[in-house]
mmCIF file of C-alpha atoms in Angstrom:
data_model
loop_
_atom_site.group_PDB
_atom_site.id
_atom_site.type_symbol
_atom_site.label_atom_id
_atom_site.label_comp_id
_atom_site.label_asym_id
_atom_site.label_seq_id
_atom_site.Cartn_x
_atom_site.Cartn_y
_atom_site.Cartn_z
ATOM 1 C CA MET A 56 3.205 -12.024 6.067
ATOM 2 C CA TYR A 57 6.685 -11.635 7.638
ATOM 3 C CA ILE A 58 8.739 -8.699 8.753
ATOM 4 C CA PHE A 59 12.367 -8.848 10.056
ATOM 5 C CA TYR A 60 14.155 -6.270 12.233
ATOM 6 C CA GLY A 61 17.480 -4.552 11.658
ATOM 7 C CA TYR A 62 20.463 -3.986 14.013
ATOM 8 C CA ASN A 63 21.355 -0.502 12.876
ATOM 9 C CA TRP A 64 18.088 0.747 11.417
ATOM 10 C CA LYS A 65 16.206 3.660 12.902
ATOM 11 C CA ASN A 66 13.791 2.883 15.649
ATOM 12 C CA MET A 67 10.207 2.670 14.847
ATOM 13 C CA SER A 68 8.456 5.454 16.794
ATOM 14 C CA GLY A 69 5.420 4.403 18.772
ATOM 15 C CA GLU A 70 3.816 7.694 17.969
ATOM 16 C CA GLU A 71 4.389 7.199 14.266
ATOM 17 C CA TYR A 72 2.820 3.840 14.378
ATOM 18 C CA LYS A 73 -0.170 5.206 16.314
ATOM 19 C CA LYS A 74 -0.601 7.808 13.708
ATOM 20 C CA TRP A 75 -0.573 5.229 10.928
ATOM 21 C CA VAL A 76 -3.016 2.996 12.737
ATOM 22 C CA ASN A 77 -5.476 5.955 13.165
ATOM 23 C CA GLU A 78 -5.289 6.805 9.542
ATOM 24 C CA ALA A 79 -5.773 3.125 8.550
ATOM 25 C CA TYR A 80 -8.800 2.887 10.880
ATOM 26 C CA LEU A 81 -10.289 6.140 9.371
ATOM 27 C CA TYR A 82 -9.994 4.505 5.966
ATOM 28 C CA ILE A 83 -11.588 1.236 7.143
ATOM 29 C CA SER A 84 -14.433 3.155 8.662
ATOM 30 C CA LYS A 85 -15.193 5.365 5.649
ATOM 31 C CA LYS A 86 -18.839 5.069 4.807
ATOM 32 C CA GLU A 87 -18.311 4.035 1.226
ATOM 33 C CA VAL A 88 -15.656 1.410 2.259
ATOM 34 C CA TYR A 89 -17.663 -0.008 5.202
ATOM 35 C CA ASP A 90 -20.874 -0.188 3.270
ATOM 36 C CA ARG A 91 -19.274 -2.117 0.402
ATOM 37 C CA VAL A 92 -17.434 -4.619 2.674
ATOM 38 C CA ASN A 93 -20.372 -5.036 4.926
ATOM 39 C CA GLN A 94 -22.463 -6.524 2.124
ATOM 40 C CA LEU A 95 -19.727 -9.040 1.260
ATOM 41 C CA LYS A 96 -20.353 -12.462 2.677
ATOM 42 C CA TYR A 97 -17.594 -14.039 4.784
ATOM 43 C CA VAL A 98 -15.382 -10.781 4.580
ATOM 44 C CA ASN A 99 -14.198 -9.563 7.904
ATOM 45 C CA VAL A 100 -11.629 -6.903 9.109
ATOM 46 C CA GLY A 101 -8.239 -7.858 10.549
ATOM 47 C CA SER A 102 -4.559 -7.807 9.367
ATOM 48 C CA THR A 103 -1.936 -7.940 12.224
ATOM 49 C CA GLN A 104 -1.089 -11.434 13.452
ATOM 50 C CA TYR A 105 1.853 -10.919 15.723
ATOM 51 C CA ILE A 106 3.360 -7.634 17.008
ATOM 52 C CA PRO A 107 5.230 -7.955 20.271
ATOM 53 C CA LYS A 108 6.059 -4.180 20.485
ATOM 54 C CA ILE A 109 5.341 -0.971 18.587
ATOM 55 C CA ASP A 110 8.679 0.712 18.989
ATOM 56 C CA GLY A 111 12.295 -0.392 18.794
ATOM 57 C CA ASN A 112 14.262 -2.047 16.030
ATOM 58 C CA VAL A 113 12.487 -4.442 13.831
ATOM 59 C CA GLU A 114 14.534 -7.323 12.280
ATOM 60 C CA PHE A 115 11.881 -9.213 10.190
ATOM 61 C CA VAL A 116 8.457 -8.651 8.891
ATOM 62 C CA PHE A 117 6.618 -11.644 7.589
ATOM 63 C CA LEU A 118 3.978 -10.262 5.138
ATOM 64 C CA GLY A 119 1.073 -12.247 3.837
ATOM 65 C CA HIS A 120 -2.031 -11.255 1.777
ATOM 66 C CA ASP A 121 -4.765 -11.499 4.374
ATOM 67 C CA ALA A 122 -5.490 -13.330 7.530
ATOM 68 C CA HIS A 123 -8.064 -15.724 6.089
ATOM 69 C CA GLU A 124 -10.530 -15.193 8.901
ATOM 70 C CA GLY A 125 -14.195 -14.741 7.964
ATOM 71 C CA ARG A 126 -17.413 -13.723 9.543
ATOM 72 C CA GLY A 127 -20.762 -15.401 9.940
ATOM 73 C CA ASP A 128 -23.169 -15.573 7.063
ATOM 74 C CA ASN A 129 -25.694 -13.139 8.530
ATOM 75 C CA ASP A 130 -23.241 -11.216 10.846
ATOM 76 C CA LYS A 131 -22.835 -7.476 10.550
ATOM 77 C CA LEU A 132 -19.324 -6.290 9.898
ATOM 78 C CA ASP A 133 -17.885 -5.190 13.212
ATOM 79 C CA ILE A 134 -14.874 -2.888 12.972
ATOM 80 C CA THR A 135 -14.691 -1.800 16.503
ATOM 81 C CA PHE A 136 -11.917 -4.210 17.306
ATOM 82 C CA ALA A 137 -9.723 -3.357 14.209
ATOM 83 C CA LYS A 138 -7.675 -0.679 15.902
ATOM 84 C CA GLU A 139 -6.892 -3.121 18.806
ATOM 85 C CA ARG A 140 -5.973 -5.792 16.323
ATOM 86 C CA PHE A 141 -3.228 -3.482 14.939
ATOM 87 C CA TYR A 142 -1.721 -3.245 18.497
ATOM 88 C CA LYS A 143 -2.183 -6.686 19.812
ATOM 89 C CA GLY A 144 -2.198 -9.036 16.869
ATOM 90 C CA ASN A 145 -4.010 -12.433 17.044
ATOM 91 C CA GLY A 146 -1.596 -15.043 18.172
ATOM 92 C CA ASP A 147 2.045 -16.030 18.815
ATOM 93 C CA PRO A 148 4.455 -18.105 16.580
ATOM 94 C CA ARG A 149 5.318 -20.246 19.500
ATOM 95 C CA ILE A 150 1.671 -21.377 19.751
ATOM 96 C CA TRP A 151 1.470 -21.750 15.980
ATOM 97 C CA ARG A 152 4.272 -24.406 16.114
ATOM 98 C CA LYS A 153 1.860 -26.668 18.007
ATOM 99 C CA CYS A 154 -0.779 -26.531 15.279
ATOM 100 C CA PRO A 155 0.302 -28.749 12.440
ATOM 101 C CA GLU A 156 -2.390 -27.518 10.222
ATOM 102 C CA TRP A 157 -0.998 -23.926 10.477
ATOM 103 C CA LYS A 158 1.529 -24.712 7.775
ATOM 104 C CA ILE A 159 2.206 -21.039 6.646
ATOM 105 C CA TRP A 160 4.471 -20.442 9.661
ATOM 106 C CA ASN A 161 5.758 -23.937 10.260
ATOM 107 C CA ASN A 162 6.874 -24.469 6.723
ATOM 108 C CA MET A 163 8.904 -21.378 6.708
ATOM 109 C CA GLU A 164 10.528 -22.141 10.124
ATOM 110 C CA ARG A 165 11.402 -25.666 9.109
ATOM 111 C CA ALA A 166 12.945 -24.751 5.847
ATOM 112 C CA LEU A 167 15.222 -22.010 7.510
ATOM 113 C CA TRP A 168 16.446 -24.519 9.993
ATOM 114 C CA ARG A 169 17.207 -27.115 7.212
ATOM 115 C CA VAL A 170 19.417 -24.638 5.439
ATOM 116 C CA GLY A 171 21.353 -23.909 8.610
ATOM 117 C CA PHE A 172 20.195 -20.315 9.201
ATOM 118 C CA ALA A 173 21.914 -20.368 12.518
ATOM 119 C CA GLU A 174 22.141 -16.587 12.834
ATOM 120 C CA ILE A 175 18.437 -16.392 13.644
ATOM 121 C CA MET A 176 17.617 -20.003 14.799
ATOM 122 C CA ASP A 177 17.611 -21.726 18.198
ATOM 123 C CA ASP A 178 17.768 -25.328 17.484
ATOM 124 C CA LYS A 179 14.765 -25.943 14.976
ATOM 125 C CA TYR A 180 12.923 -22.746 15.712
ATOM 126 C CA ILE A 181 13.409 -18.997 15.164
ATOM 127 C CA SER A 182 14.871 -17.862 18.531
ATOM 128 C CA ASP A 183 12.849 -15.906 21.091
ATOM 129 C CA GLU A 184 15.363 -13.057 20.753
ATOM 130 C CA ILE A 185 14.583 -12.788 17.077
ATOM 131 C CA LEU A 186 10.775 -13.096 17.685
ATOM 132 C CA LYS A 187 10.956 -10.118 20.051
ATOM 133 C CA ASN A 188 11.864 -8.050 16.980
ATOM 134 C CA THR A 189 9.599 -9.698 14.356
ATOM 135 C CA ILE A 190 6.266 -8.587 13.124
ATOM 136 C CA VAL A 191 3.831 -11.004 11.325
ATOM 137 C CA THR A 192 1.043 -9.148 9.439
ATOM 138 C CA ASN A 193 -0.876 -8.921 6.263
ATOM 139 C CA ALA A 194 -1.026 -6.472 3.295
ATOM 140 C CA LEU A 195 -4.849 -6.184 3.233
ATOM 141 C CA PHE A 196 -6.893 -4.728 6.138
ATOM 142 C CA PHE A 197 -9.767 -7.044 5.253
ATOM 143 C CA THR A 198 -9.835 -10.870 5.297
ATOM 144 C CA TYR A 199 -11.882 -13.727 3.858
ATOM 145 C CA ALA A 200 -12.605 -17.259 4.755
ATOM 146 C CA ASN A 201 -15.061 -19.806 3.329
ATOM 147 C CA ASP A 202 -14.421 -23.539 3.965
ATOM 148 C CA SER A 203 -16.060 -24.486 0.622
ATOM 149 C CA GLU A 204 -13.687 -22.345 -1.559
ATOM 150 C CA LYS A 205 -10.027 -22.372 -2.566
ATOM 151 C CA ALA A 206 -7.924 -19.519 -3.924
ATOM 152 C CA LEU A 207 -9.135 -17.244 -1.198
ATOM 153 C CA ALA A 208 -6.769 -14.453 -1.760
ATOM 154 C CA LYS A 209 -7.877 -14.114 -5.370
ATOM 155 C CA LYS A 210 -11.423 -14.334 -4.362
ATOM 156 C CA LEU A 211 -11.025 -11.471 -1.773
ATOM 157 C CA ASN A 212 -9.230 -9.217 -4.367
ATOM 158 C CA THR A 213 -12.275 -9.770 -6.733
ATOM 159 C CA LEU A 214 -14.808 -9.109 -3.974
ATOM 160 C CA LEU A 215 -13.126 -5.930 -2.653
ATOM 161 C CA GLY A 216 -12.300 -4.594 -6.067
ATOM 162 C CA PRO A 217 -8.970 -2.953 -7.185
ATOM 163 C CA ASP A 218 -9.475 0.404 -5.565
ATOM 164 C CA ILE A 219 -9.664 -1.044 -1.988
ATOM 165 C CA VAL A 220 -6.958 -3.647 -2.691
ATOM 166 C CA ASN A 221 -4.544 -1.008 -4.112
ATOM 167 C CA GLU A 222 -5.304 1.391 -1.240
ATOM 168 C CA CYS A 223 -4.441 -1.157 1.384
ATOM 169 C CA MET A 224 -1.249 -2.136 -0.523
ATOM 170 C CA LYS A 225 -0.216 1.557 -0.607
ATOM 171 C CA ARG A 226 -0.906 2.016 3.150
ATOM 172 C CA THR A 227 1.042 -1.129 3.981
ATOM 173 C CA GLY A 228 3.994 0.010 1.923
ATOM 174 C CA GLU A 229 3.939 3.309 3.840
ATOM 175 C CA LEU A 230 3.935 1.229 7.110
ATOM 176 C CA ILE A 231 6.946 -0.720 6.026
ATOM 177 C CA PHE A 232 9.171 1.817 4.364
ATOM 178 C CA GLU A 233 8.289 4.944 6.344
ATOM 179 C CA VAL A 234 7.278 3.684 9.821
ATOM 180 C CA ILE A 235 8.630 0.259 10.714
ATOM 181 C CA LYS A 236 11.746 0.343 8.412
ATOM 182 C CA PRO A 237 12.804 -3.322 9.309
ATOM 183 C CA LYS A 238 15.979 -4.898 7.998
ATOM 184 C CA MET A 239 14.066 -7.441 5.779
ATOM 185 C CA VAL A 240 10.520 -8.068 4.675
ATOM 186 C CA ILE A 241 9.482 -11.674 3.435
ATOM 187 C CA CYS A 242 6.355 -11.457 1.269
ATOM 188 C CA SER A 243 4.492 -14.770 1.106
ATOM 189 C CA SER A 244 3.583 -14.778 -2.614
ATOM 190 C CA CYS A 245 5.198 -12.758 -5.406
ATOM 191 C CA SER A 246 2.163 -12.069 -7.465
ATOM 192 C CA MET A 247 -0.326 -11.434 -4.662
ATOM 193 C CA VAL A 248 1.822 -9.508 -2.149
ATOM 194 C CA PHE A 249 5.397 -8.504 -3.340
ATOM 195 C CA GLU A 250 4.400 -7.086 -6.765
ATOM 196 C CA PRO A 251 1.191 -5.246 -5.748
ATOM 197 C CA LEU A 252 2.982 -3.819 -2.603
ATOM 198 C CA ILE A 253 5.848 -2.297 -4.584
ATOM 199 C CA LYS A 254 3.551 -1.165 -7.500
ATOM 200 C CA ASN A 255 1.079 0.658 -5.267
ATOM 201 C CA TYR A 256 3.629 2.115 -2.877
ATOM 202 C CA ASN A 257 6.127 3.385 -5.532
ATOM 203 C CA ALA A 258 5.930 2.005 -9.204
ATOM 204 C CA ASP A 259 9.451 3.325 -9.814
ATOM 205 C CA ILE A 260 11.184 0.920 -7.386
ATOM 206 C CA ARG A 261 13.409 -1.476 -9.330
ATOM 207 C CA TYR A 262 13.357 -5.119 -8.311
ATOM 208 C CA GLU A 263 15.022 -8.364 -9.396
ATOM 209 C CA VAL A 264 13.193 -11.465 -10.638
ATOM 210 C CA ILE A 265 15.238 -14.588 -10.101
ATOM 211 C CA ARG A 266 14.689 -18.216 -11.026
ATOM 212 C CA LEU A 267 16.796 -20.259 -8.545
ATOM 213 C CA GLU A 268 18.825 -23.346 -9.481
ATOM 214 C CA GLY A 269 17.227 -26.516 -8.177
ATOM 215 C CA THR A 270 13.548 -25.202 -8.293
ATOM 216 C CA SER A 271 11.213 -23.964 -10.881
ATOM 217 C CA ARG A 272 9.882 -21.353 -8.573
ATOM 218 C CA ARG A 273 10.794 -17.620 -9.040
ATOM 219 C CA VAL A 274 11.772 -15.184 -6.262
ATOM 220 C CA MET A 275 11.908 -11.474 -6.171
ATOM 221 C CA ARG A 276 14.016 -8.917 -4.378
ATOM 222 C CA CYS A 277 14.443 -5.144 -4.036
ATOM 223 C CA ASN A 278 16.019 -2.770 -1.638
ATOM 224 C CA TYR A 279 14.492 0.659 -0.995
ATOM 225 C CA ASN A 280 14.965 3.178 1.820
ATOM 226 C CA GLY A 281 17.310 0.717 3.610
ATOM 227 C CA VAL A 282 14.743 -2.147 3.650
ATOM 228 C CA THR A 283 15.336 -5.388 1.749
ATOM 229 C CA VAL A 284 12.094 -6.848 0.558
ATOM 230 C CA LEU A 285 11.801 -10.471 -0.731
ATOM 231 C CA GLY A 286 9.004 -12.118 -2.649
ATOM 232 C CA ILE A 287 8.876 -15.908 -2.268
ATOM 233 C CA PRO A 288 6.342 -18.663 -3.186
ATOM 234 C CA HIS A 289 3.385 -18.877 -0.559
ATOM 235 C CA THR A 290 4.418 -20.819 2.395
ATOM 236 C CA SER A 291 1.181 -22.675 2.708
ATOM 237 C CA TYR A 292 3.213 -25.230 0.526
ATOM 238 C CA PRO A 293 6.503 -26.658 1.622
ATOM 239 C CA VAL A 294 9.302 -24.084 1.038
ATOM 240 C CA PRO A 295 11.939 -25.348 -1.466
ATOM 241 C CA LEU A 296 15.348 -25.360 0.132
ATOM 242 C CA PRO A 297 16.830 -23.123 -2.606
ATOM 243 C CA VAL A 298 14.267 -20.530 -1.620
ATOM 244 C CA ALA A 299 15.118 -20.736 1.968
ATOM 245 C CA ALA A 300 18.831 -20.458 1.152
ATOM 246 C CA PHE A 301 18.019 -17.327 -0.875
ATOM 247 C CA VAL A 302 16.299 -15.790 2.236
ATOM 248 C CA ARG A 303 19.332 -16.748 4.388
ATOM 249 C CA ASP A 304 21.853 -15.358 1.936
ATOM 250 C CA SER A 305 19.899 -12.155 1.348
ATOM 251 C CA TYR A 306 19.790 -11.547 5.090
ATOM 252 C CA LEU A 307 23.495 -12.176 5.423
ATOM 253 C CA GLY A 308 24.344 -10.115 2.352
ATOM 254 C CA LYS A 309 25.716 -13.042 0.444
ATOM 255 C CA ASP A 310 25.182 -13.231 -3.292
ATOM 256 C CA ASN A 311 26.018 -16.960 -4.013
ATOM 257 C CA GLY A 312 25.192 -16.426 -7.662
ATOM 258 C CA TYR A 313 21.789 -14.682 -7.097
ATOM 259 C CA THR A 314 22.814 -11.141 -7.798
ATOM 260 C CA MET A 315 22.065 -10.112 -11.309
ATOM 261 C CA SER A 316 23.654 -7.425 -13.513
ATOM 262 C CA ASN A 317 22.255 -5.279 -16.245
ATOM 263 C CA VAL A 318 19.184 -3.291 -16.167
ATOM 264 C CA SER A 319 15.735 -3.307 -14.744
ATOM 265 C CA TYR A 320 13.185 -0.571 -15.464
ATOM 266 C CA ALA A 321 9.504 0.239 -15.255
ATOM 267 C CA SER A 322 7.557 1.258 -18.390
ATOM 268 C CA SER A 323 6.368 4.770 -18.735
ATOM 269 C CA ILE A 324 3.316 3.633 -20.718
ATOM 270 C CA ASN A 325 -0.148 4.410 -19.130
ATOM 271 C CA PRO A 326 -0.239 1.917 -16.170
ATOM 272 C CA MET A 327 -4.124 1.784 -16.414
ATOM 273 C CA HIS A 328 -3.762 -0.528 -19.365
ATOM 274 C CA LEU A 329 -0.094 -1.834 -19.135
ATOM 275 C CA ARG A 330 1.535 -3.933 -16.605
ATOM 276 C CA ALA A 331 5.324 -3.822 -17.122
ATOM 277 C CA LYS A 332 7.857 -6.132 -15.558
ATOM 278 C CA ALA A 333 11.499 -6.398 -16.069
ATOM 279 C CA LEU A 334 13.442 -9.489 -15.572
ATOM 280 C CA LYS A 335 17.275 -8.963 -15.068
ATOM 281 C CA LYS A 336 20.043 -11.449 -15.872
ATOM 282 C CA MET A 337 19.319 -14.692 -14.136
ATOM 283 C CA ILE A 338 22.518 -16.508 -13.211
ATOM 284 C CA SER A 339 23.108 -19.982 -11.683
ATOM 285 C CA LYS A 340 26.170 -22.275 -11.930
ATOM 286 C CA ASN A 341 24.969 -23.959 -15.022
ATOM 287 C CA TRP A 342 22.880 -21.569 -17.070
ATOM 288 C CA ALA A 343 22.054 -18.043 -17.694
ATOM 289 C CA VAL A 344 18.977 -16.437 -19.249
ATOM 290 C CA GLN A 345 18.162 -12.753 -19.739
ATOM 291 C CA SER A 346 14.535 -11.954 -20.236
ATOM 292 C CA ILE A 347 12.826 -8.579 -20.284
ATOM 293 C CA TYR A 348 9.131 -8.810 -20.998
ATOM 294 C CA TYR A 349 6.172 -6.461 -20.986
ATOM 295 C CA ASN A 350 2.634 -7.701 -20.654
ATOM 296 C CA ILE A 351 -0.409 -5.670 -21.915
ATOM 297 C CA LEU A 352 -3.291 -6.481 -19.635
ATOM 298 C CA TYR A 353 -6.486 -4.548 -19.118
ATOM 299 C CA HIS A 354 -6.505 -2.919 -15.727
ATOM 300 C CA GLU A 355 -10.234 -3.570 -15.513
ATOM 301 C CA TYR A 356 -9.702 -7.311 -15.848
ATOM 302 C CA TYR A 357 -10.721 -7.997 -12.258
ATOM 303 C CA SER A 358 -13.959 -5.882 -12.124
ATOM 304 C CA THR A 359 -15.249 -5.543 -15.702
ATOM 305 C CA LYS A 360 -16.743 -7.923 -18.202
ATOM 306 C CA VAL A 361 -16.633 -7.625 -21.976
ATOM 307 C CA ASP A 362 -19.531 -9.090 -23.897
ATOM 308 C CA GLY A 363 -20.512 -11.002 -20.739
ATOM 309 C CA LYS A 364 -17.071 -12.493 -20.238
ATOM 310 C CA TYR A 365 -14.053 -11.431 -18.209
ATOM 311 C CA VAL A 366 -11.184 -10.037 -20.406
ATOM 312 C CA ASN A 367 -8.765 -12.891 -21.082
ATOM 313 C CA SER A 368 -5.850 -12.514 -18.775
ATOM 314 C CA LYS A 369 -3.631 -13.961 -21.523
ATOM 315 C CA ASP A 370 -4.618 -11.023 -23.838
ATOM 316 C CA ASN A 371 -0.938 -9.806 -23.884
ATOM 317 C CA ILE A 372 2.214 -9.267 -25.916
ATOM 318 C CA VAL A 373 5.571 -10.297 -24.537
ATOM 319 C CA ILE A 374 8.901 -8.986 -25.828
ATOM 320 C CA ASP A 375 11.607 -11.446 -24.642
ATOM 321 C CA LEU A 376 15.317 -11.090 -25.052
ATOM 322 C CA THR A 377 17.273 -14.365 -24.870
ATOM 323 C CA PRO A 378 21.085 -14.648 -25.153
ATOM 324 C CA GLU A 379 22.914 -16.092 -28.065
ATOM 325 C CA GLU A 380 25.130 -18.840 -26.741
ATOM 326 C CA ASP A 381 28.764 -17.737 -26.240
ATOM 327 C CA LYS A 382 28.025 -14.361 -27.790
ATOM 328 C CA ASN A 383 27.454 -10.926 -26.496
ATOM 329 C CA GLN A 384 24.205 -10.748 -28.358
ATOM 330 C CA TYR A 385 20.484 -11.246 -27.738
ATOM 331 C CA VAL A 386 17.628 -12.424 -29.959
ATOM 332 C CA VAL A 387 14.421 -10.379 -29.716
ATOM 333 C CA LEU A 388 11.449 -12.691 -29.595
ATOM 334 C CA VAL A 389 7.820 -11.430 -29.705
ATOM 335 C CA PHE A 390 5.136 -13.578 -28.260
ATOM 336 C CA THR A 391 1.370 -12.771 -28.743
ATOM 337 C CA ARG A 392 -1.861 -14.691 -28.791
ATOM 338 C CA GLN A 393 -2.500 -16.862 -31.831
ATOM 339 C CA ASN A 394 -5.598 -14.889 -33.288
ATOM 340 C CA ASP A 395 -3.597 -11.688 -33.189
ATOM 341 C CA ILE A 396 -0.366 -12.934 -34.614
ATOM 342 C CA GLU A 397 -0.606 -11.631 -38.177
ATOM 343 C CA LYS A 398 -1.948 -8.193 -37.109
ATOM 344 C CA THR A 399 0.706 -7.899 -34.539
ATOM 345 C CA ARG A 400 3.364 -8.728 -37.189
ATOM 346 C CA ASP A 401 1.984 -6.084 -39.475
ATOM 347 C CA LEU A 402 2.157 -3.495 -36.773
ATOM 348 C CA ILE A 403 5.696 -4.421 -35.748
ATOM 349 C CA LYS A 404 7.235 -4.502 -39.308
ATOM 350 C CA GLY A 405 7.769 -0.750 -39.392
ATOM 351 C CA ILE A 406 9.459 -0.774 -36.046
ATOM 352 C CA TRP A 407 11.468 -4.030 -36.150
ATOM 353 C CA PRO A 408 12.201 -6.192 -39.085
ATOM 354 C CA TYR A 409 11.430 -9.844 -38.206
ATOM 355 C CA GLU A 410 12.214 -13.319 -39.416
ATOM 356 C CA LYS A 411 10.431 -16.514 -38.858
ATOM 357 C CA PHE A 412 11.903 -18.485 -35.831
ATOM 358 C CA ASN A 413 13.671 -21.842 -36.202
ATOM 359 C CA PRO A 414 11.271 -24.521 -37.265
ATOM 360 C CA TRP A 415 11.358 -26.417 -34.032
ATOM 361 C CA VAL A 416 9.270 -23.670 -32.417
ATOM 362 C CA CYS A 417 5.593 -23.253 -33.239
ATOM 363 C CA ASP A 418 5.473 -20.103 -35.417
ATOM 364 C CA LYS A 419 1.917 -19.363 -34.341
ATOM 365 C CA SER A 420 3.049 -18.103 -30.977
ATOM 366 C CA ARG A 421 6.455 -16.384 -31.455
ATOM 367 C CA HIS A 422 8.709 -14.916 -34.039
ATOM 368 C CA VAL A 423 12.182 -13.517 -34.211
ATOM 369 C CA HIS A 424 13.354 -9.909 -34.464
ATOM 370 C CA GLU A 425 16.826 -8.661 -35.025
ATOM 371 C CA VAL A 426 19.775 -9.890 -33.187
ATOM 372 C CA ILE A 427 21.215 -7.089 -31.096
ATOM 373 C CA SER A 428 23.908 -6.280 -28.556
ATOM 374 C CA PHE A 429 21.903 -5.347 -25.486
ATOM 375 C CA GLU A 430 24.721 -3.486 -23.719
ATOM 376 C CA GLU A 431 25.335 -1.177 -26.633
ATOM 377 C CA SER A 432 21.800 -0.332 -27.488
ATOM 378 C CA ASN A 433 19.812 -0.443 -24.221
ATOM 379 C CA GLU A 434 18.012 2.790 -24.669
ATOM 380 C CA GLU A 435 17.209 2.095 -28.254
ATOM 381 C CA ILE A 436 15.784 -1.341 -27.338
ATOM 382 C CA LYS A 437 13.673 0.168 -24.607
ATOM 383 C CA ASN A 438 12.217 2.688 -27.065
ATOM 384 C CA LYS A 439 11.458 0.175 -29.605
ATOM 385 C CA MET A 440 9.702 -2.050 -27.036
ATOM 386 C CA GLU A 441 7.562 0.748 -25.871
ATOM 387 C CA LYS A 442 6.834 1.788 -29.398
ATOM 388 C CA VAL A 443 5.628 -1.726 -30.128
ATOM 389 C CA LEU A 444 3.497 -1.885 -27.011
ATOM 390 C CA GLN A 445 1.823 1.495 -27.911
ATOM 391 C CA GLU A 446 1.025 0.237 -31.366
ATOM 392 C CA VAL A 447 -0.466 -3.073 -30.155
ATOM 393 C CA LYS A 448 -2.277 -1.304 -27.300
ATOM 394 C CA ALA A 449 -4.026 1.078 -29.697
ATOM 395 C CA TYR A 450 -5.032 -1.799 -31.872
ATOM 396 C CA ARG A 451 -6.381 -3.788 -28.930
ATOM 397 C CA ASP A 452 -8.300 -0.887 -27.436
ATOM 398 C CA LYS A 453 -10.004 -0.436 -30.742
ATOM 399 C CA GLU A 454 -10.552 -4.006 -31.540
ATOM 400 C CA TYR A 455 -11.603 -5.118 -28.122
ATOM 401 C CA PRO A 456 -13.139 -1.998 -26.383
ATOM 402 C CA LEU A 457 -14.438 -2.418 -22.873
ATOM 403 C CA LYS A 458 -18.270 -2.261 -22.751
#
């Protein structure tokens, strides 16, 4: 995880940070939390990696999911050092540079140097002056490591369960937006860090989803309470130069074609069964796509089985708006899974008349609805989307009830 500091931002109070640490420690040491984590193999406690000071202006925060540090197979969970870890961290970026296998930090630094981010760099590395005002930490208070497994972050989420994961995310959001208040936060992973951080801290925060020219990877951005938060692909892989340039330009306040117009909003439908995302207008030099989509996804997916199987994560409906070329109009496309296509169409007919899509697209997966002018009927479109989702959700809940 990464956190950056700001020149004119309010100073982080050492007393505020101490209060936050004490409350986080009380949560970690709660009997029901401790007992559950203690029985999980290879799960340990620990989040902060690098924190040179606990007061003063913070320029950057680099924010990861968890520290990927485990504990012995038969070791008891020891939380006595957890509070000290919040104050002292567990390393120094200048040492990490000497460890080629520690790619998470090195890939980020190398990419920022390659895009000429001279404002924070000293030769090929982030300058010592910037590092004095940088915090490297993680969103979860717990960590997991097992050399025989991959996808450790997803595994840790599953082991801890959504209640612990969401509570850690919420408290980390409070740390960032209310205590540290850095200039910029760089989240290493959109889906595992940026989105759950924002959702659990304040689901009403609006954010942009951007697909950059020159890479298939997406990035995310929001600004709340004076803090700019970026979501980028996980830096255990080489950071694409367009992503590094996006970080640089966001820090410097340059748009360079990234800034998107139009609307982004969260759905008001029950969040226990609906995950809503809004994609604003994505602009590059050569193409523009607008897409607003809502996914229906069982909240219990990560912890509940239906008929002995986990609920299909693709059990969703997507409503997509794509622009008509050279026109101020958009085509409404509805995507749904193949075995529900006819039922979904029947439900939608009374809300939106639809036509079959052009023959070059497989009609089993999507169909067209009316062509509309998005700017003139934004609220109407939003209401129709939510009506469709409510109808489909009611059908899904009845047809595929959780056991």
